Short mmCIF file of C-alpha atoms in Angstrom, two decimals:
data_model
loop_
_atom_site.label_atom_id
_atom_site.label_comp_id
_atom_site.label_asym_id
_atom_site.label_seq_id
_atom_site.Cartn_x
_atom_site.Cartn_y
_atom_site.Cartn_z
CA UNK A 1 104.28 127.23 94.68
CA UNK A 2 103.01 123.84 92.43
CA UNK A 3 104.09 125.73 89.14
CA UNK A 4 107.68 125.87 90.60
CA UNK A 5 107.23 122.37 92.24
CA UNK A 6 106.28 120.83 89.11
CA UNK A 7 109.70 122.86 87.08
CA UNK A 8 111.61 121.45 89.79
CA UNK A 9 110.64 118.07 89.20
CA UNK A 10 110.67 118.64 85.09
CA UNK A 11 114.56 120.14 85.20
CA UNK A 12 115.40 117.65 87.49
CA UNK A 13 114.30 114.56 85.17
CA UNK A 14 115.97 116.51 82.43
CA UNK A 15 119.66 116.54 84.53
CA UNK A 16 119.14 112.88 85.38
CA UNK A 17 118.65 111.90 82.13
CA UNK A 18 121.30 113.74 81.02
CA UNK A 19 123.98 112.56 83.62
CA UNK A 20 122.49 108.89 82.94
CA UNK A 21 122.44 109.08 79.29
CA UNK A 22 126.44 109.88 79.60
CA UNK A 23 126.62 106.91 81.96
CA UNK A 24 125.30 104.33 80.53
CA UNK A 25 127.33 105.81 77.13
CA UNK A 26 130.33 104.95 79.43
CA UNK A 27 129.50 101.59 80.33
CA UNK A 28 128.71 100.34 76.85
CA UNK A 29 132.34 102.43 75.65
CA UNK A 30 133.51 98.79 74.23
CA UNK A 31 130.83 98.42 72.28
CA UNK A 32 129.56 101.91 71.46
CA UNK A 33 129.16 103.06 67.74
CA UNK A 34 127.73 105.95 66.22
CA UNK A 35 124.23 104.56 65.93
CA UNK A 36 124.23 103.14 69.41
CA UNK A 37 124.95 106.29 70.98
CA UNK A 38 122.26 107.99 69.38
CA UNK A 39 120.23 105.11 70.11
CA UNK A 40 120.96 105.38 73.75
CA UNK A 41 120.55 109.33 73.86
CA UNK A 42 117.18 109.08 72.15
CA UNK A 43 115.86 105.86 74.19
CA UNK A 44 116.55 107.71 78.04
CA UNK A 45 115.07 110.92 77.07
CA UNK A 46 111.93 109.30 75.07
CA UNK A 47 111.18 107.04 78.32
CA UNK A 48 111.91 110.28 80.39
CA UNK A 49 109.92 112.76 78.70
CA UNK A 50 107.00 110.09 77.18
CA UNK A 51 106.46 109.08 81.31
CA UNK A 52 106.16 112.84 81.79
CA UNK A 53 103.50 113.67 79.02
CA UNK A 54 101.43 111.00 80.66
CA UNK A 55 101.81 112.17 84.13
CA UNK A 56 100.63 115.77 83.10
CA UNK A 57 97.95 114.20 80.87
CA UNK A 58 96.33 111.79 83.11
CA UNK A 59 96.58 109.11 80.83
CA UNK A 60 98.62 106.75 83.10
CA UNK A 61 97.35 105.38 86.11
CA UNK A 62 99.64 105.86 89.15
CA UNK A 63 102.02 107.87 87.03
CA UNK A 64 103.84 109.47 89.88
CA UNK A 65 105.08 105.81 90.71
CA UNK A 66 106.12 105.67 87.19
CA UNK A 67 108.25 108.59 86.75
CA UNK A 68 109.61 108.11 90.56
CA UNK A 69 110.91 104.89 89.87
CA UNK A 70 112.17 106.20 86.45
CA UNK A 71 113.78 109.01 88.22
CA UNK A 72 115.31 106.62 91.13
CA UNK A 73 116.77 104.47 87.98
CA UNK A 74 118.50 107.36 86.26
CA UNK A 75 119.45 108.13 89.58
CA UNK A 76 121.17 104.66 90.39
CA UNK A 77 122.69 104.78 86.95
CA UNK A 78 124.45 108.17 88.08
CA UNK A 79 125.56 106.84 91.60
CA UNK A 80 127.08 103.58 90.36
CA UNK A 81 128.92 105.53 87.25
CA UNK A 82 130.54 107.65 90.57
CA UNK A 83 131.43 104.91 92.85
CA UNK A 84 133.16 103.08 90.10
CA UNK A 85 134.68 106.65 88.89
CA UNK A 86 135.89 107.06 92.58
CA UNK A 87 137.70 103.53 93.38
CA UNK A 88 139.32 103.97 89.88
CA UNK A 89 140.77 107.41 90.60
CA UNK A 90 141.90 105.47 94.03
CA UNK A 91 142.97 103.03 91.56
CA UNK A 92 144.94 105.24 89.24
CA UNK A 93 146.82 107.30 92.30
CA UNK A 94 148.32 104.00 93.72
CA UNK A 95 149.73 102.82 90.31
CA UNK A 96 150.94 106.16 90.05
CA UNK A 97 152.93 106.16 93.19
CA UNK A 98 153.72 103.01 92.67
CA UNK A 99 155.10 103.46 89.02
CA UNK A 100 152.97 100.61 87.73
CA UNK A 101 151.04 100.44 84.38
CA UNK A 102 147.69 101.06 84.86
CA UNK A 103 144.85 99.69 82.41
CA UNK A 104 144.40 96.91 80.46
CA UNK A 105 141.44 95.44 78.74
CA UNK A 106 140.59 93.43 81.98
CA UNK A 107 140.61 96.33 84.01
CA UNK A 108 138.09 98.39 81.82
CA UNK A 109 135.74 95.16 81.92
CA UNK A 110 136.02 94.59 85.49
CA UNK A 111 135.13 98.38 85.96
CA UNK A 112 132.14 97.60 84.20
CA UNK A 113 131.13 94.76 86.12
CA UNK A 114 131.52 96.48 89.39
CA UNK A 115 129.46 99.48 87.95
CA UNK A 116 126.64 96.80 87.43
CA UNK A 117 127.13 95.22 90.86
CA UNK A 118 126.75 98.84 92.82
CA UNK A 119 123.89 99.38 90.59
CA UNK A 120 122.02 96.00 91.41
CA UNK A 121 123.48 96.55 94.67
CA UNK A 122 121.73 99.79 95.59
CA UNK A 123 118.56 98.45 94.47
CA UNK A 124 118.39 95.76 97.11
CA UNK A 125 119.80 97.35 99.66
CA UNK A 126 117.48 100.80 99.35
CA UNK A 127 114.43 97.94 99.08
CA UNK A 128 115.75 96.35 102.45
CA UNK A 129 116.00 99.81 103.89
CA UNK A 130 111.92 100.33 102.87
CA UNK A 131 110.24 96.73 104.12
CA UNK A 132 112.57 96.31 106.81
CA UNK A 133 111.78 98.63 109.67
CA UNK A 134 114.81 99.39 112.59
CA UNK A 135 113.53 100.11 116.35
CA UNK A 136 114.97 103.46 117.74
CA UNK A 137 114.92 103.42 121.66
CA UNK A 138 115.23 107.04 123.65
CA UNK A 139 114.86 107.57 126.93
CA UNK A 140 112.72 111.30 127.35
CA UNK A 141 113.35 112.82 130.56
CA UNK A 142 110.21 115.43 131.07
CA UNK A 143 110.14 118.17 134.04
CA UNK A 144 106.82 117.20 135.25
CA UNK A 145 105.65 114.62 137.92
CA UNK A 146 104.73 110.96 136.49
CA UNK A 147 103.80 107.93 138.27
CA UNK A 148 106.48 105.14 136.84
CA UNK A 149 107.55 104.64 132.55
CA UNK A 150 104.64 105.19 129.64
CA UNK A 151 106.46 103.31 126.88
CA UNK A 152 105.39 105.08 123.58
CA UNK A 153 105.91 103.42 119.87
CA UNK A 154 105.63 106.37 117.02
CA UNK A 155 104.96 104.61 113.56
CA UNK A 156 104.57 108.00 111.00
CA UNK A 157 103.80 108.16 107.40
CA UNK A 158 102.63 104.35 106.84
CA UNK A 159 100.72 105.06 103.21
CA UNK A 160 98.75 102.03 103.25
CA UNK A 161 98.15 100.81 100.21
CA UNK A 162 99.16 98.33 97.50
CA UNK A 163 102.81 98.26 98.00
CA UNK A 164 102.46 98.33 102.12
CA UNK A 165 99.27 96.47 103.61
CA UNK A 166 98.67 93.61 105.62
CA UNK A 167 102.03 92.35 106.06
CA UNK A 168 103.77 95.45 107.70
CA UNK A 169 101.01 96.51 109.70
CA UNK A 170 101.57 92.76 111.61
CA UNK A 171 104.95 93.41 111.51
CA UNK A 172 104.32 96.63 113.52
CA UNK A 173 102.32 94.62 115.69
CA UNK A 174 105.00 92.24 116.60
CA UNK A 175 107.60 94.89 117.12
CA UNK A 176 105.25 96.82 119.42
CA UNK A 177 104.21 93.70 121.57
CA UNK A 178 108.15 92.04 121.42
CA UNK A 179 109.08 95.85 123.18
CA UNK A 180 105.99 96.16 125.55
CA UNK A 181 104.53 99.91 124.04
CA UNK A 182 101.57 101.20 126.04
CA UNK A 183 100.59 102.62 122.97
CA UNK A 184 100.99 103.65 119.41
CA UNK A 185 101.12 106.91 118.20
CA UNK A 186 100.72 107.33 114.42
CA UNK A 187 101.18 111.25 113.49
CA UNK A 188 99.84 111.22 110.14
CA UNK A 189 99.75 109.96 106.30
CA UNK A 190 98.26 106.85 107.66
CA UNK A 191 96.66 106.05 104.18
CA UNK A 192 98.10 106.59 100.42
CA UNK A 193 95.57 108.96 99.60
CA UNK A 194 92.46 106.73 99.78
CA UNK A 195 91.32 103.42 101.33
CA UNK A 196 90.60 101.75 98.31
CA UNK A 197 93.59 99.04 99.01
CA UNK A 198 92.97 99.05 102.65
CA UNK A 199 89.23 97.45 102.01
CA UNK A 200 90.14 95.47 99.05
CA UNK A 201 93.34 93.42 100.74
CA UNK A 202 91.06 93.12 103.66
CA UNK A 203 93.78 95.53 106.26
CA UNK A 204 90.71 96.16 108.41
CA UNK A 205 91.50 92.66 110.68
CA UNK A 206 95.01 93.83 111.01
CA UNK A 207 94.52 96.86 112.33
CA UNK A 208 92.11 96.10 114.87
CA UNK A 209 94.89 93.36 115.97
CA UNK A 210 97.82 95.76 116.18
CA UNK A 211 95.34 98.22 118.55
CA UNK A 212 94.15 94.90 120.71
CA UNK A 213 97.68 94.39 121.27
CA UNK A 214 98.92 97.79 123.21
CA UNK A 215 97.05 98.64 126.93
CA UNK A 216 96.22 102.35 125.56
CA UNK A 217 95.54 101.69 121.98
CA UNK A 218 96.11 103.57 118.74
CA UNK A 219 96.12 107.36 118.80
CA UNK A 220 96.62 109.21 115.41
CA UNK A 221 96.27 112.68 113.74
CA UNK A 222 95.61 113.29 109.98
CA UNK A 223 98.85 113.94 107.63
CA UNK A 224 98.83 115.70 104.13
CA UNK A 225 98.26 112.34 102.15
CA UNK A 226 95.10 111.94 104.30
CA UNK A 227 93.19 114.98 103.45
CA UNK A 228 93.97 114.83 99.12
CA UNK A 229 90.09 114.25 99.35
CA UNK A 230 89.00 111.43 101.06
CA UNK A 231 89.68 112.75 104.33
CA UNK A 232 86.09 111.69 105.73
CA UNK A 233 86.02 107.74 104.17
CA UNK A 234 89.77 107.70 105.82
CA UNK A 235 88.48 108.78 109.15
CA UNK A 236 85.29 106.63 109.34
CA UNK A 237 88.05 103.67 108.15
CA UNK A 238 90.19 104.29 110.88
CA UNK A 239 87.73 104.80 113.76
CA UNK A 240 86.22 101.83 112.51
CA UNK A 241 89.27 100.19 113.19
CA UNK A 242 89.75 101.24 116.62
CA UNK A 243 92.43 104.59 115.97
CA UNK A 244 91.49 107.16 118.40
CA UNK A 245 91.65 110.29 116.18
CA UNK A 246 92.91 113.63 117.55
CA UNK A 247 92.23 116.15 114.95
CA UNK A 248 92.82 119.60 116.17
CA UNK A 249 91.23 117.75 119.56
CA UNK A 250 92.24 117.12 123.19
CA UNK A 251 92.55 113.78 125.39
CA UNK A 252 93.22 113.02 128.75
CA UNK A 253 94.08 109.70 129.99
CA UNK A 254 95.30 108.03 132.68
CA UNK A 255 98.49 106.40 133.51
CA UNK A 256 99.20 104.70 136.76
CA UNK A 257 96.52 107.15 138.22
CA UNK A 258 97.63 110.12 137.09
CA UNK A 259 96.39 112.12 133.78
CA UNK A 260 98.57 112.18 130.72
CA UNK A 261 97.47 114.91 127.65
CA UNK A 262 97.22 113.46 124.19
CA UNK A 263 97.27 116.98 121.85
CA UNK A 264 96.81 116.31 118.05
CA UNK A 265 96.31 118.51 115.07
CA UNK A 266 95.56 118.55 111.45
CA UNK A 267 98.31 118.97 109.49
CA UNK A 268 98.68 122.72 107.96
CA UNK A 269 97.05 121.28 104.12
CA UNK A 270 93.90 121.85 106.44
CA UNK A 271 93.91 125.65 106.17
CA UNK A 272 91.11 126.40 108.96
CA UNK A 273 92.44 124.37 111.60
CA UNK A 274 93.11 125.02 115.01
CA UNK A 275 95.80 127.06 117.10
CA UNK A 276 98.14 125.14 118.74
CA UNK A 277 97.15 127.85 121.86
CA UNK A 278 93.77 127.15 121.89
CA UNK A 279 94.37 123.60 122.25
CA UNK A 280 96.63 123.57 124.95
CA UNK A 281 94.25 126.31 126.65
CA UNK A 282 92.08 123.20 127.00
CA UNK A 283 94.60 120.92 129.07
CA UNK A 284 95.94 121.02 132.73
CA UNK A 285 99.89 121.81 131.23
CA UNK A 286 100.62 120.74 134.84
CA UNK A 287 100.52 117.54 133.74
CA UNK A 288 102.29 115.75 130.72
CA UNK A 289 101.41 116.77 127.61
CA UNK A 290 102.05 114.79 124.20
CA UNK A 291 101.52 116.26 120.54
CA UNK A 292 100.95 114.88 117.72
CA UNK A 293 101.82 117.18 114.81
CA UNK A 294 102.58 115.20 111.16
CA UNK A 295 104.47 118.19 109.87
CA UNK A 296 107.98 119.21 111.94
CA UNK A 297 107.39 123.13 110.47
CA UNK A 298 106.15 124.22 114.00
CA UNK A 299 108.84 123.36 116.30
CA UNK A 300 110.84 126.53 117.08
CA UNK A 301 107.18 127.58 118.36
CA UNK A 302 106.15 124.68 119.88
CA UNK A 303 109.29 124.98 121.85
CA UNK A 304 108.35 127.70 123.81
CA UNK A 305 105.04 126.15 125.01
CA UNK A 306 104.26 123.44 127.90
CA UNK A 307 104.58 120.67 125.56
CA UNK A 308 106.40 118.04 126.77
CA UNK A 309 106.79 115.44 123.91
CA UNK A 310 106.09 116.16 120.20
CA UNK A 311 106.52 113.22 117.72
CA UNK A 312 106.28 114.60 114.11
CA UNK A 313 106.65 112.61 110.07
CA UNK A 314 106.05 113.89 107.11
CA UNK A 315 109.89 114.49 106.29
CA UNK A 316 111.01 110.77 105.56
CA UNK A 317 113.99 111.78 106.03
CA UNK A 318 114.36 113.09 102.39
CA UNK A 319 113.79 109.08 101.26
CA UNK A 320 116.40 108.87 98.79
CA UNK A 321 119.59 110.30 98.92
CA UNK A 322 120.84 113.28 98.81
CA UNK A 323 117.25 114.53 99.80
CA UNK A 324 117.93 113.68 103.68
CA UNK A 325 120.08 116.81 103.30
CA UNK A 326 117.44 119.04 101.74
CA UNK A 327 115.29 118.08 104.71
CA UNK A 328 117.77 119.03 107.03
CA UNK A 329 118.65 122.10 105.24
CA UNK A 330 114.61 123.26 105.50
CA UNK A 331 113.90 122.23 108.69
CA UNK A 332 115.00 123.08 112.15
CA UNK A 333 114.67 119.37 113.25
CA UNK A 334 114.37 117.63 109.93
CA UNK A 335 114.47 114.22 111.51
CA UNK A 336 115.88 112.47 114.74
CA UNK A 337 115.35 113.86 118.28
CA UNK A 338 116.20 116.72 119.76
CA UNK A 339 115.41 119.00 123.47
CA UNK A 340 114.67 122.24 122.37
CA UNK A 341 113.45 124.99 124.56
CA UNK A 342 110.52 123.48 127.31
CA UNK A 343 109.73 120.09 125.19
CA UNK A 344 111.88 117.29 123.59
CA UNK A 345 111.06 116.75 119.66
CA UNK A 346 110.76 113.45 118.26
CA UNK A 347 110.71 113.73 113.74
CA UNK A 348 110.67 110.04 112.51
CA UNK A 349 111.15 109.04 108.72
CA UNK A 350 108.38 107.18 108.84
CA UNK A 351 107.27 103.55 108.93
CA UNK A 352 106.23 103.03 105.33
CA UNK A 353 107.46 104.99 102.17
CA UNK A 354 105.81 107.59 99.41
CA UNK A 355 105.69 106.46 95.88
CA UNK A 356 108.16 103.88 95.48
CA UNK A 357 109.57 101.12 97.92
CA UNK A 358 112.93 102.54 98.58
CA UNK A 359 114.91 104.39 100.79
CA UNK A 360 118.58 105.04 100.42
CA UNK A 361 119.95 107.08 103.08
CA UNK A 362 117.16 106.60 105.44
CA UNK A 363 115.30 103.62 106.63
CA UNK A 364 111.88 102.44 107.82
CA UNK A 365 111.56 102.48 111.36
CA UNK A 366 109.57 103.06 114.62
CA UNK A 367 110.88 104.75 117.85
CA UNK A 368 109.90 103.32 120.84
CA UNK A 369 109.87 106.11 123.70
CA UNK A 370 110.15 105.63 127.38
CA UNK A 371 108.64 108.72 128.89
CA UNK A 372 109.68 109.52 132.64
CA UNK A 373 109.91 112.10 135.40
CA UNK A 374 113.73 113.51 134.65
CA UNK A 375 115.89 112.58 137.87
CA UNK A 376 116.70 115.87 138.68
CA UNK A 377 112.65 116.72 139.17
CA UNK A 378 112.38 113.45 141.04
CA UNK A 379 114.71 114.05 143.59
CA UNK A 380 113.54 117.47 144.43
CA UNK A 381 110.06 116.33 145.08
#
């Protein structure tokens, strides 16, 4: 499964290259010559290929960043080359119906321009979409008994690190205080990889604020990026900060006097870990139960067990477009909510970002959940 991973990712840069090379051959047509074509050929797939070598090899540090942005620039190249295609086929029907003439040496500048303006253009706005997180509300009616609201904020897939620290982990804290959470529930890839930029930009301080802050605390669950080898230094990090783990583990707490179930497990990188079964088998499913699972791959079965609430990451929400519709091609919920079968799923695409800091077709966010007793169950009691 890496091996085809990995000739996914090397065809890809190869057709990306390819489709950029021909656009930016496009946008320099009034000034292209022989030598400049074969200049521009030569540069995209150098940079391309060179950024791959050193990937493989090791040699670069943080190389995925490197060929990830590479790839999201060839990418940009390609979508601004299309919109600027598409308005001038627009373009070209209307002076044909109109009988008009329909190019001139202004026109095939001002094409150019634009193409430049969509490509700056997507830059900014998929950077916006990364630091600047959008609240979700939803309302989840459950078929059990509760005393009053639990108001729940779900912040997934933060990868702390360099690129997202200090700054947006206050920001979460404002957003969850400004809309009164009881608590925050972060289901996995809390950390890039490591804490090594957690302790050196100081995050610890944060965190600890942004748990002080909700009546119930922090409760989180270990995602992929979290076990790529420092899954002990991560947990002792966390813990230290407050975060009430749930690792393949169980937690009852109480709301307005009555018990709520916190469920959490490992996400499936950690091969041994626990049934979803024999975790339940450990809770009164009389009472509300919550999951935490960071991948959404289980749903269809959690569906058909007492949970009541599942919040899930991992997806992103395919990040960049057209991913988004990979992920909901390979996923029965590949992001959003849905009710499916005895619980209602919650898959958010996540608070932070992977790699790079941009999003373009999805957008940092939280949800903010107001758990209840549905009306229908109310009444009848």
């Amino acid at each position: 499964m890496r091996y085809v991973f990995f000739t996914v990712i090397i065809v890809l840069l190869q057709l990306f290259s390819l489709g950029a090379a021909l656009s930016l051959q496009w946008w320099l047509q009034p000034w292209m010559s022989s030598t400049l074509q074969t200049i521009v050929w030569i540069t995209v797939f150098v940079i391309t290929n060179g950024l791959l070598l050193l990937s493989v090899s090791k040699l670069l540090a943080n190389s995925y960043r490197w060929v990830s942005g590479w790839l999201l620039v060839l990418h940009f190249m390609m979508l601004a080359a299309l919109a600027t295609w598409l308005l001038y086929g627009s373009y070209l029907l209307i002076m044909f119906l109109s009988d008009i003439p329909n190019y001139s040496e202004t026109l095939a500048f001002g094409l150019r321009v634009l193409a430049l303006i969509v490509f700056v253009g997507l830059f900014v706005y998929a950077l916006y979409s990364a630091y600047v997180p959008v609240v979700r509300h939803r309302t989840i009616n459950i078929n059990k008994l509760m005393q009053g609201q639990l108001r729940i904020a779900v912040a997934s897939d933060l990868h702390l690190g360099r690129l997202f620290g200090s700054g947006a982990i206050d920001r979460l804290r404002h957003l969850v205080t400004r809309h009164q959470a009881d608590m925050l529930l972060m289901p996995g890839d809390i950390m890039d990889d490591n804490t090594q930029a957690f302790m050196a930009y100081n995050m610890m301080e944060n965190l600890v604020n942004l748990g002080a802050g909700l009546p119930y605390g922090i409760y989180a669950t270990l995602g992929n990026h979290d076990l790529y080898g420092h899954e002990q230094s991560i947990s002792s990090t966390l813990r230290d900060a407050g975060v009430q783990l749930l690792n393949d583990d169980v937690l009852r707490i109480e709301h307005q006097g009555q018990a709520i179930w916190l469920v959490g497990r490992f996400d499936n990188h950690k091969h041994q870990r626990v049934a979803t079964t024999e975790l339940l088998a450990q809770v009164n499913i009389t009472e509300p139960v919550i999951m935490l699972d960071h991948r959404p791959s289980d749903i269809t079965e959690h569906s058909k067990l007492p949970i009541d609430l599942q919040v899930s990451g991992h997806t992103h929400n395919g990040q960049v477009f057209p991913a988004n519709f990979i992920v909901k091609a390979i996923n029965r919920l590949g992001y959003g909510y849905e009710a499916i079968g005895q619980g209602h799923f919650v898959v958010s695409s996540g608070y932070g970002f992977w790699g790079i800091p941009f999003r373009l077709g999805s957008r940092s966010e939280i949800w903010l959940l107001t758990v209840q007793t549905a009306p229908s169950v109310a009444v009848q009691s």
